[in-house]
Short mmCIF file of C-alpha atoms in Angstrom, two decimals:
data_model
loop_
_atom_site.label_atom_id
_atom_site.label_comp_id
_atom_site.label_asym_id
_atom_site.label_seq_id
_atom_site.Cartn_x
_atom_site.Cartn_y
_atom_site.Cartn_z
CA MET X 1 -13.91 -19.68 21.13
CA THR X 2 -13.34 -22.63 19.27
CA MET X 3 -14.05 -25.65 21.34
CA PRO X 4 -16.89 -27.22 23.76
CA MET X 5 -16.31 -25.83 27.08
CA THR X 6 -18.39 -25.67 30.48
CA ASP X 7 -20.00 -22.52 31.89
CA ALA X 8 -17.59 -22.10 34.23
CA ARG X 9 -14.53 -22.38 32.06
CA LEU X 10 -16.26 -20.00 29.48
CA SER X 11 -16.65 -17.36 32.63
CA ALA X 12 -13.06 -17.78 33.52
CA MET X 13 -11.84 -17.31 30.11
CA THR X 14 -14.08 -14.26 29.56
CA ALA X 15 -12.48 -12.50 32.48
CA MET X 16 -9.35 -12.86 31.53
CA ALA X 17 -10.22 -11.41 28.18
CA THR X 18 -11.98 -8.72 29.72
CA GLU X 19 -8.64 -7.78 31.63
CA GLU X 20 -6.72 -8.37 28.38
CA LEU X 21 -9.35 -5.79 26.62
CA MET X 22 -8.92 -3.14 29.47
CA ARG X 23 -5.03 -3.19 29.38
CA LEU X 24 -5.29 -2.69 25.81
CA ALA X 25 -7.58 0.15 25.95
CA GLY X 26 -5.33 1.74 28.65
CA ALA X 27 -2.21 1.69 26.73
CA ASN X 28 -0.87 4.28 24.20
CA ALA X 29 0.76 1.82 21.86
CA ASP X 30 0.91 2.95 18.16
CA GLY X 31 -0.64 -0.53 16.85
CA GLY X 32 -2.74 -3.02 18.29
CA GLU X 33 -2.35 -6.79 19.88
CA LEU X 34 -4.06 -10.19 18.66
CA VAL X 35 -4.25 -11.90 22.11
CA VAL X 36 -4.95 -15.70 21.69
CA GLY X 37 -6.01 -17.81 24.92
CA VAL X 38 -5.64 -21.49 25.08
CA ALA X 39 -7.14 -23.55 27.38
CA GLU X 40 -5.32 -26.76 28.58
CA PRO X 41 -7.70 -29.80 28.37
CA ASP X 42 -6.45 -30.86 31.96
CA SER X 43 -6.07 -27.80 34.07
CA PRO X 44 -8.22 -24.81 35.08
CA SER X 45 -5.06 -22.47 33.84
CA THR X 46 -5.33 -20.95 30.34
CA SER X 47 -2.21 -19.90 28.49
CA TRP X 48 -2.16 -16.49 26.56
CA ARG X 49 -0.15 -15.58 23.46
CA ARG X 50 0.19 -12.15 22.40
CA LEU X 51 1.08 -10.94 19.11
CA SER X 52 1.98 -7.14 17.95
CA VAL X 53 -0.21 -5.89 15.05
CA SER X 54 1.37 -2.69 13.59
CA LYS X 55 -0.94 0.56 12.88
CA PHE X 56 -2.38 0.26 9.49
CA LEU X 57 -2.20 2.80 6.86
CA GLU X 58 -5.65 4.54 5.79
CA ILE X 59 -6.13 5.52 2.60
CA PRO X 60 -9.02 7.24 1.27
CA VAL X 61 -10.53 5.70 -2.14
CA GLU X 62 -11.21 8.31 -4.63
CA GLY X 63 -14.69 9.05 -5.52
CA SER X 64 -16.47 7.06 -2.50
CA GLU X 65 -17.07 6.71 1.23
CA TRP X 66 -14.79 3.87 1.29
CA THR X 67 -11.36 3.52 2.90
CA LEU X 68 -8.38 1.27 1.88
CA ARG X 69 -6.49 0.06 4.89
CA LEU X 70 -2.95 -1.20 4.12
CA SER X 71 -0.76 -3.18 6.92
CA SER X 72 2.53 -2.12 7.70
CA HIS X 73 3.67 -5.45 6.36
CA VAL X 74 2.38 -4.59 2.86
CA ALA X 75 3.89 -1.21 2.81
CA GLY X 76 7.08 -2.62 3.57
CA MET X 77 6.87 -5.04 0.77
CA ILE X 78 5.71 -2.30 -1.45
CA ARG X 79 8.98 -0.16 -0.33
CA GLU X 80 11.47 -2.94 -1.28
CA GLU X 81 9.78 -3.84 -4.70
CA THR X 82 9.82 -0.20 -5.69
CA ALA X 83 13.71 -0.05 -4.43
CA ARG X 84 14.39 -3.43 -6.72
CA PHE X 85 13.29 -1.36 -9.72
CA PRO X 86 14.43 2.28 -9.19
CA ASN X 87 14.32 3.34 -13.04
CA VAL X 88 10.83 1.71 -14.03
CA GLU X 89 7.50 1.60 -12.87
CA THR X 90 6.25 -1.63 -11.08
CA GLY X 91 3.34 -3.13 -9.18
CA GLY X 92 1.40 -6.06 -8.00
CA LEU X 93 -1.60 -7.96 -6.74
CA LEU X 94 -3.35 -6.74 -3.49
CA ILE X 95 -4.85 -9.68 -1.04
CA GLY X 96 -7.22 -8.78 1.45
CA SER X 97 -10.76 -8.16 2.63
CA CYS X 98 -13.74 -6.48 2.12
CA SER X 99 -16.15 -5.10 4.69
CA SER X 100 -19.56 -3.44 3.21
CA LEU X 101 -20.55 -2.49 6.42
CA MET X 102 -17.52 -0.74 7.58
CA LYS X 103 -16.71 0.76 4.46
CA THR X 104 -13.41 -0.69 4.00
CA VAL X 105 -11.01 -2.68 1.86
CA THR X 106 -7.95 -4.17 4.01
CA VAL X 107 -5.01 -5.34 2.39
CA VAL X 108 -2.66 -7.86 4.30
CA ASP X 109 -0.44 -9.45 1.59
CA LEU X 110 0.52 -8.79 -2.31
CA ILE X 111 1.39 -11.44 -5.07
CA GLU X 112 4.28 -10.62 -6.91
CA ALA X 113 3.92 -9.46 -10.60
CA PRO X 114 4.84 -12.49 -12.71
CA GLU X 115 7.83 -12.79 -15.05
CA ASP X 116 5.74 -11.62 -18.08
CA SER X 117 4.90 -8.38 -16.56
CA VAL X 118 6.10 -5.04 -18.35
CA ARG X 119 7.98 -2.61 -16.67
CA THR X 120 8.87 0.99 -18.19
CA PRO X 121 9.67 4.35 -16.69
CA THR X 122 6.15 5.34 -17.85
CA LEU X 123 3.72 2.16 -18.07
CA PHE X 124 3.34 -0.87 -15.58
CA VAL X 125 1.40 -3.74 -17.08
CA LEU X 126 0.46 -6.63 -14.34
CA GLY X 127 1.25 -9.94 -16.44
CA THR X 128 -0.90 -13.28 -16.17
CA LYS X 129 1.19 -15.96 -16.19
CA GLY X 130 0.20 -17.99 -13.58
CA MET X 131 -1.51 -15.25 -11.71
CA LYS X 132 -4.90 -17.34 -11.45
CA ASN X 133 -3.29 -20.21 -9.61
CA ARG X 134 -1.28 -18.10 -7.10
CA ILE X 135 -4.54 -16.08 -6.28
CA ASP X 136 -6.49 -19.57 -5.65
CA ALA X 137 -3.83 -20.91 -3.54
CA ARG X 138 -3.69 -17.87 -1.42
CA PHE X 139 -7.55 -18.42 -1.30
CA GLU X 140 -6.81 -22.06 0.22
CA GLU X 141 -4.10 -20.88 2.49
CA SER X 142 -6.51 -18.18 4.18
CA GLY X 143 -9.11 -20.57 4.97
CA ARG X 144 -10.94 -19.01 2.00
CA SER X 145 -11.23 -15.75 3.75
CA LEU X 146 -8.92 -13.99 1.69
CA LEU X 147 -9.25 -12.29 -2.15
CA ASP X 148 -7.68 -10.49 -5.10
CA VAL X 149 -8.98 -6.98 -4.19
CA GLY X 150 -7.38 -5.06 -6.73
CA THR X 151 -3.78 -3.99 -7.92
CA TRP X 152 -1.04 -1.30 -7.18
CA HIS X 153 1.78 0.03 -8.82
CA SER X 154 4.59 2.78 -8.74
CA HIS X 155 5.49 5.92 -10.40
CA LEU X 156 8.81 7.70 -10.69
CA ALA X 157 7.57 10.95 -10.16
CA GLU X 158 5.40 12.70 -7.57
CA GLN X 159 2.15 12.91 -9.37
CA GLY X 160 -1.71 12.28 -8.85
CA PRO X 161 -3.30 9.29 -11.42
CA SER X 162 -2.02 9.50 -14.73
CA PRO X 163 -5.18 9.56 -17.83
CA THR X 164 -4.09 5.83 -18.09
CA ASP X 165 -4.44 5.08 -14.57
CA ARG X 166 -7.90 6.64 -14.49
CA LYS X 167 -8.95 4.82 -17.83
CA THR X 168 -7.66 1.83 -16.37
CA ALA X 169 -9.57 2.06 -12.90
CA LYS X 170 -12.64 2.88 -14.66
CA GLN X 171 -12.11 -0.42 -16.95
CA VAL X 172 -11.46 -2.17 -13.86
CA ALA X 173 -14.61 -1.10 -12.21
CA VAL X 174 -17.00 -2.32 -14.99
CA GLU X 175 -15.42 -5.60 -15.74
CA ARG X 176 -14.74 -7.18 -12.49
CA ALA X 177 -16.86 -7.60 -9.65
CA PRO X 178 -16.37 -5.10 -6.66
CA PRO X 179 -14.08 -4.63 -4.58
CA ALA X 180 -11.77 -3.18 -7.16
CA ILE X 181 -8.88 -1.10 -6.25
CA LEU X 182 -6.15 0.22 -8.19
CA SER X 183 -3.41 2.06 -6.34
CA HIS X 184 -0.80 3.94 -6.87
CA CYS X 185 2.60 5.33 -5.08
CA HIS X 186 5.51 7.37 -5.55
CA SER X 187 8.75 5.65 -5.64
CA SER X 188 10.63 7.19 -2.78
CA HIS X 189 7.32 7.63 -0.71
CA VAL X 190 4.98 6.01 1.66
CA PRO X 191 3.27 3.82 -0.69
CA CYS X 192 -0.07 4.12 -2.01
CA HIS X 193 -0.89 7.74 -1.04
CA HIS X 194 -3.91 7.77 -3.46
CA ALA X 195 -6.47 4.62 -4.18
CA SER X 196 -9.09 4.58 -6.84
CA GLY X 197 -11.66 2.18 -8.14
CA ARG X 198 -15.04 0.94 -7.33
CA ALA X 199 -16.49 -0.78 -3.93
CA MET X 200 -19.68 -2.60 -3.47
CA ASN X 201 -22.31 -0.07 -3.06
CA ASP X 202 -20.68 2.14 -5.78
CA TYR X 203 -21.40 -0.59 -8.59
CA LEU X 204 -24.36 0.36 -10.08
CA ASP X 205 -23.81 3.77 -10.30
CA ALA X 206 -26.54 6.35 -12.75
CA TYR X 207 -24.41 5.47 -15.67
CA SER X 208 -24.57 1.94 -15.37
CA ILE X 209 -28.27 2.04 -14.18
CA LYS X 210 -29.39 4.01 -17.34
CA ALA X 211 -26.98 3.50 -20.09
CA ARG X 212 -26.36 -0.30 -19.22
CA LEU X 213 -29.29 -1.90 -17.16
CA ALA X 214 -32.26 0.02 -18.58
CA PRO X 215 -31.69 -1.38 -22.36
CA ALA X 216 -31.16 -4.97 -20.70
CA ALA X 217 -34.26 -4.82 -18.89
CA LEU X 218 -35.98 -3.79 -21.85
CA ALA X 219 -34.35 -6.62 -23.74
CA ILE X 220 -35.48 -9.12 -21.28
CA ALA X 221 -39.02 -7.69 -20.21
CA PRO X 222 -40.86 -10.28 -22.42
CA VAL X 223 -39.06 -12.95 -20.30
CA ILE X 224 -39.91 -11.29 -16.79
CA VAL X 225 -43.09 -10.82 -17.75
CA LEU X 226 -43.90 -14.51 -18.41
CA ILE X 227 -42.33 -15.64 -15.80
CA VAL X 228 -44.47 -13.43 -13.35
CA LEU X 229 -47.87 -14.24 -15.36
CA ALA X 230 -46.84 -17.93 -15.59
CA PHE X 231 -45.55 -19.24 -12.34
CA ASN X 232 -47.96 -19.14 -9.28
CA TRP X 233 -46.68 -16.58 -7.09
CA VAL X 234 -49.40 -16.35 -4.64
CA GLN X 235 -47.79 -19.60 -2.86
CA PRO X 236 -44.37 -19.64 -3.97
CA SER X 237 -42.37 -23.11 -3.65
CA LEU X 238 -38.71 -23.64 -4.37
CA PRO X 239 -38.71 -23.52 -8.27
CA GLU X 240 -40.35 -19.79 -7.95
CA ALA X 241 -37.73 -18.94 -5.17
CA ILE X 242 -34.83 -19.97 -7.34
CA ILE X 243 -36.55 -18.39 -10.56
CA GLY X 244 -36.84 -15.19 -8.65
CA LEU X 245 -33.30 -15.17 -7.83
CA ALA X 246 -31.95 -16.19 -11.16
CA VAL X 247 -33.93 -12.99 -12.55
CA MET X 248 -31.80 -10.68 -9.99
CA VAL X 249 -28.60 -12.50 -11.13
CA LEU X 250 -30.03 -12.09 -14.84
CA PHE X 251 -30.51 -8.19 -14.28
CA PHE X 252 -26.89 -7.86 -13.25
CA ALA X 253 -25.25 -10.03 -16.05
CA ALA X 254 -27.29 -8.14 -18.42
CA SER X 255 -25.93 -5.00 -17.40
CA ASN X 256 -22.22 -6.08 -18.42
CA VAL X 257 -23.36 -7.98 -21.75
CA ALA X 258 -25.39 -4.95 -22.69
CA ARG X 259 -21.80 -2.76 -22.55
CA ARG X 260 -19.73 -5.51 -24.23
CA LEU X 261 -22.21 -5.58 -26.84
CA GLY X 262 -22.45 -1.68 -27.09
CA LYS X 263 -18.99 -1.56 -27.54
CA ARG X 264 -18.85 -4.06 -30.29
CA LYS X 265 -21.27 -2.29 -32.14
CA GLU X 266 -19.58 0.97 -31.76
CA ARG X 267 -16.70 -0.50 -33.19
CA GLN X 268 -18.83 -1.71 -36.17
CA LEU X 269 -20.38 1.58 -37.03
CA PHE X 270 -17.20 3.45 -36.79
CA ALA X 271 -15.85 0.76 -39.18
CA THR X 272 -18.37 1.19 -41.64
CA THR X 273 -18.52 5.10 -41.66
CA GLY X 274 -15.44 5.98 -41.98
CA GLY X 275 -14.14 5.75 -38.39
CA ARG X 276 -14.87 7.84 -35.13
CA PRO X 277 -16.50 11.06 -35.92
CA GLU X 278 -14.66 13.95 -36.00
CA ASN X 279 -14.92 16.92 -33.90
CA ARG X 280 -14.35 20.21 -36.32
CA GLU X 281 -16.32 22.76 -34.15
CA LEU X 282 -12.94 24.60 -33.05
CA ASN X 283 -11.72 24.66 -36.86
CA HIS X 284 -11.63 28.02 -38.66
CA LEU X 285 -13.59 26.99 -41.37
CA ASP X 286 -16.37 25.28 -39.44
CA LYS X 287 -19.57 27.53 -38.89
CA THR X 288 -21.37 26.02 -35.90
CA LEU X 289 -19.63 28.60 -33.54
CA ASP X 290 -19.15 32.17 -34.19
CA GLU X 291 -15.58 33.03 -34.65
CA ARG X 292 -15.34 34.99 -31.11
CA THR X 293 -16.18 31.94 -28.89
CA LYS X 294 -13.93 29.73 -31.15
CA ASP X 295 -11.14 32.06 -30.85
CA ARG X 296 -11.66 31.98 -26.76
CA TYR X 297 -12.17 28.31 -26.75
CA ARG X 298 -9.07 27.87 -28.77
CA LYS X 299 -7.18 30.24 -26.85
CA PHE X 300 -7.91 28.46 -23.60
CA LEU X 301 -6.82 25.34 -24.62
CA ALA X 302 -3.51 26.15 -26.21
CA LYS X 303 -2.76 27.47 -22.78
CA GLN X 304 -3.55 24.50 -21.17
CA LEU X 305 -1.64 22.18 -23.49
CA GLU X 306 1.10 24.73 -23.96
CA GLN X 307 1.12 24.70 -27.60
CA PRO X 308 -0.15 27.70 -30.03
CA ALA X 309 -3.17 27.12 -31.75
CA PRO X 310 -3.07 26.78 -35.69
CA THR X 311 -4.18 29.73 -37.43
CA ARG X 312 -6.53 29.88 -40.57
CA ASP X 313 -3.58 29.60 -42.62
CA MET X 314 -2.28 26.93 -40.98
CA GLU X 315 -5.15 24.68 -41.34
CA VAL X 316 -5.22 25.24 -45.11
CA GLU X 317 -1.57 24.69 -45.61
CA ASP X 318 -1.24 21.81 -42.77
CA PRO X 319 -4.30 20.27 -42.16
CA ASP X 320 -3.10 17.48 -40.53
CA GLU X 321 -0.79 19.15 -38.06
CA ALA X 322 -4.04 21.35 -37.23
CA ALA X 323 -6.00 18.17 -36.85
CA ALA X 324 -3.74 16.87 -34.19
CA PHE X 325 -3.86 19.64 -32.17
CA TYR X 326 -7.88 19.66 -31.99
CA VAL X 327 -7.49 15.83 -31.25
CA GLN X 328 -5.19 16.86 -28.04
CA CYS X 329 -7.62 19.42 -27.53
CA TYR X 330 -10.55 17.19 -27.10
CA ASN X 331 -8.66 14.48 -25.48
CA TRP X 332 -7.58 16.99 -22.58
CA LEU X 333 -11.42 17.60 -22.52
CA ARG X 334 -12.39 14.68 -22.39
CA GLU X 335 -9.85 14.00 -19.23
CA ASN X 336 -10.79 16.73 -17.38
CA THR X 337 -14.83 16.91 -17.67
CA ARG X 338 -15.09 13.27 -15.65
CA ASP X 339 -16.53 14.89 -12.56
CA THR X 340 -19.95 14.17 -12.99
CA GLU X 341 -21.51 16.76 -10.46
CA LYS X 342 -19.76 19.56 -12.23
CA PHE X 343 -20.45 18.96 -15.72
CA ARG X 344 -23.85 17.23 -15.37
CA ILE X 345 -25.07 18.18 -18.51
CA LEU X 346 -22.39 16.37 -20.15
CA PHE X 347 -22.86 13.53 -18.18
CA ASN X 348 -26.42 13.18 -19.06
CA GLU X 349 -25.36 13.36 -22.80
CA ASN X 350 -22.93 10.58 -22.37
CA ILE X 351 -25.89 8.42 -20.39
CA ALA X 352 -28.14 9.05 -23.55
CA TYR X 353 -25.32 8.13 -25.82
CA GLY X 354 -24.80 4.93 -23.81
CA TYR X 355 -28.22 4.01 -23.38
CA TYR X 356 -29.17 4.35 -27.15
CA ARG X 357 -25.86 2.79 -28.44
CA ASN X 358 -26.18 -0.32 -26.19
CA LEU X 359 -30.32 -0.61 -27.10
CA LEU X 360 -29.12 -0.58 -30.62
CA ALA X 361 -26.57 -3.39 -30.18
CA LEU X 362 -29.23 -5.42 -28.28
CA LYS X 363 -32.12 -4.92 -30.70
CA PRO X 364 -31.59 -8.58 -32.59
CA TYR X 365 -31.32 -10.66 -29.11
CA GLY X 366 -34.39 -8.62 -27.83
CA ILE X 367 -36.15 -9.60 -31.34
CA VAL X 368 -35.25 -13.21 -30.45
CA LEU X 369 -36.27 -13.16 -26.83
CA ASN X 370 -39.57 -11.92 -28.03
CA LEU X 371 -40.09 -14.70 -30.33
CA LEU X 372 -38.74 -17.43 -27.89
CA THR X 373 -41.41 -15.98 -24.94
CA ILE X 374 -44.19 -15.91 -27.50
CA ALA X 375 -43.66 -19.44 -28.41
CA ALA X 376 -42.93 -20.38 -24.71
CA ALA X 377 -46.50 -19.00 -23.91
CA ALA X 378 -48.21 -20.55 -26.34
CA ALA X 379 -46.59 -23.90 -25.37
CA ILE X 380 -47.66 -23.18 -21.79
CA ILE X 381 -51.02 -22.37 -22.77
CA TYR X 382 -51.40 -25.49 -24.69
CA TYR X 383 -49.81 -28.15 -22.37
CA LYS X 384 -50.45 -26.39 -19.17
CA PRO X 385 -47.65 -27.56 -17.26
CA ASP X 386 -47.51 -28.42 -13.49
CA PHE X 387 -45.83 -25.42 -12.49
CA ALA X 388 -48.20 -22.78 -14.30
CA CYS X 389 -50.88 -20.82 -12.92
CA CYS X 390 -52.82 -21.33 -15.70
CA ARG X 391 -53.07 -24.76 -15.19
CA GLY X 392 -56.68 -26.05 -14.87
#
């Protein structure tokens, strides 16, 4: 109810609303209804308006317990958009809301791709021109309730998510706040038969905690210790509460900062050491693995790539061509070993690499924070400010 009323009027409207609910519960409709009751100010009567709501399309979000709920209106808009571009991939932005309690992302509207978007038969790149203003305007129009929850795009062929899709979904999950949905569909089918992304409770997964948050926590640990020791936590006041909240936010922000600095440090290392380390274990001339094991691995990968593996003579005569084959092998392995449960040992090695890379990148910042913390601690001890627990 959105207006003050007497108990009698409230009881009357509640009774009518109950009858409407009982009617809907007994109906065998493929959808639902939105029933709005309006009480006349100078009359005991209530006028009711019924709005039909079509059934939502429900799609499981890959890799989580979450569900994407797509309105029939949005599904129709996606069909129309794909029909406009039958020979290239197209897409747009998903608008809706998220419920961490129900583990659902509900999409009720779309924003069309801006004019600077790129459409090709094998790739769609969503543009950015004017997009922020359109998102903000839609947010205000909805009473500040509908958000940008992700993107969608079409595929010309019937297929699952491509390696580019998975890479983009992973990048979206890391770089933006949840919910984050990346959905794709086949141009001749019901839209969005697959969705991938990251929802609220998946944001801090094992990799994020161990490889990003842990190095960041080590870097800012001196600051946290100083705050804990210097402030009065026995009888905390508003400043302590604000600081406690700021520390929690700092931990989440530090996780993303650690990743960005780590990637930058990785690029610097590759630039100074001649590029990304080359995998040579499958080469005929490499002695890391025995010849039978290498031969078995090469046969398996050649079958997956549908290409012949290079022989020893081919490696000598055309090393670039042989190297290109092995690059494809390792790319295939990376794309097909992303199941963290099935390939747990590999996943743990990736976590260890990410941890040490990010820790190395944070080293200079950690040293600066240590020096600043020492200076701040000395100032607190010397000046004894009002907020300090050591005062007096």
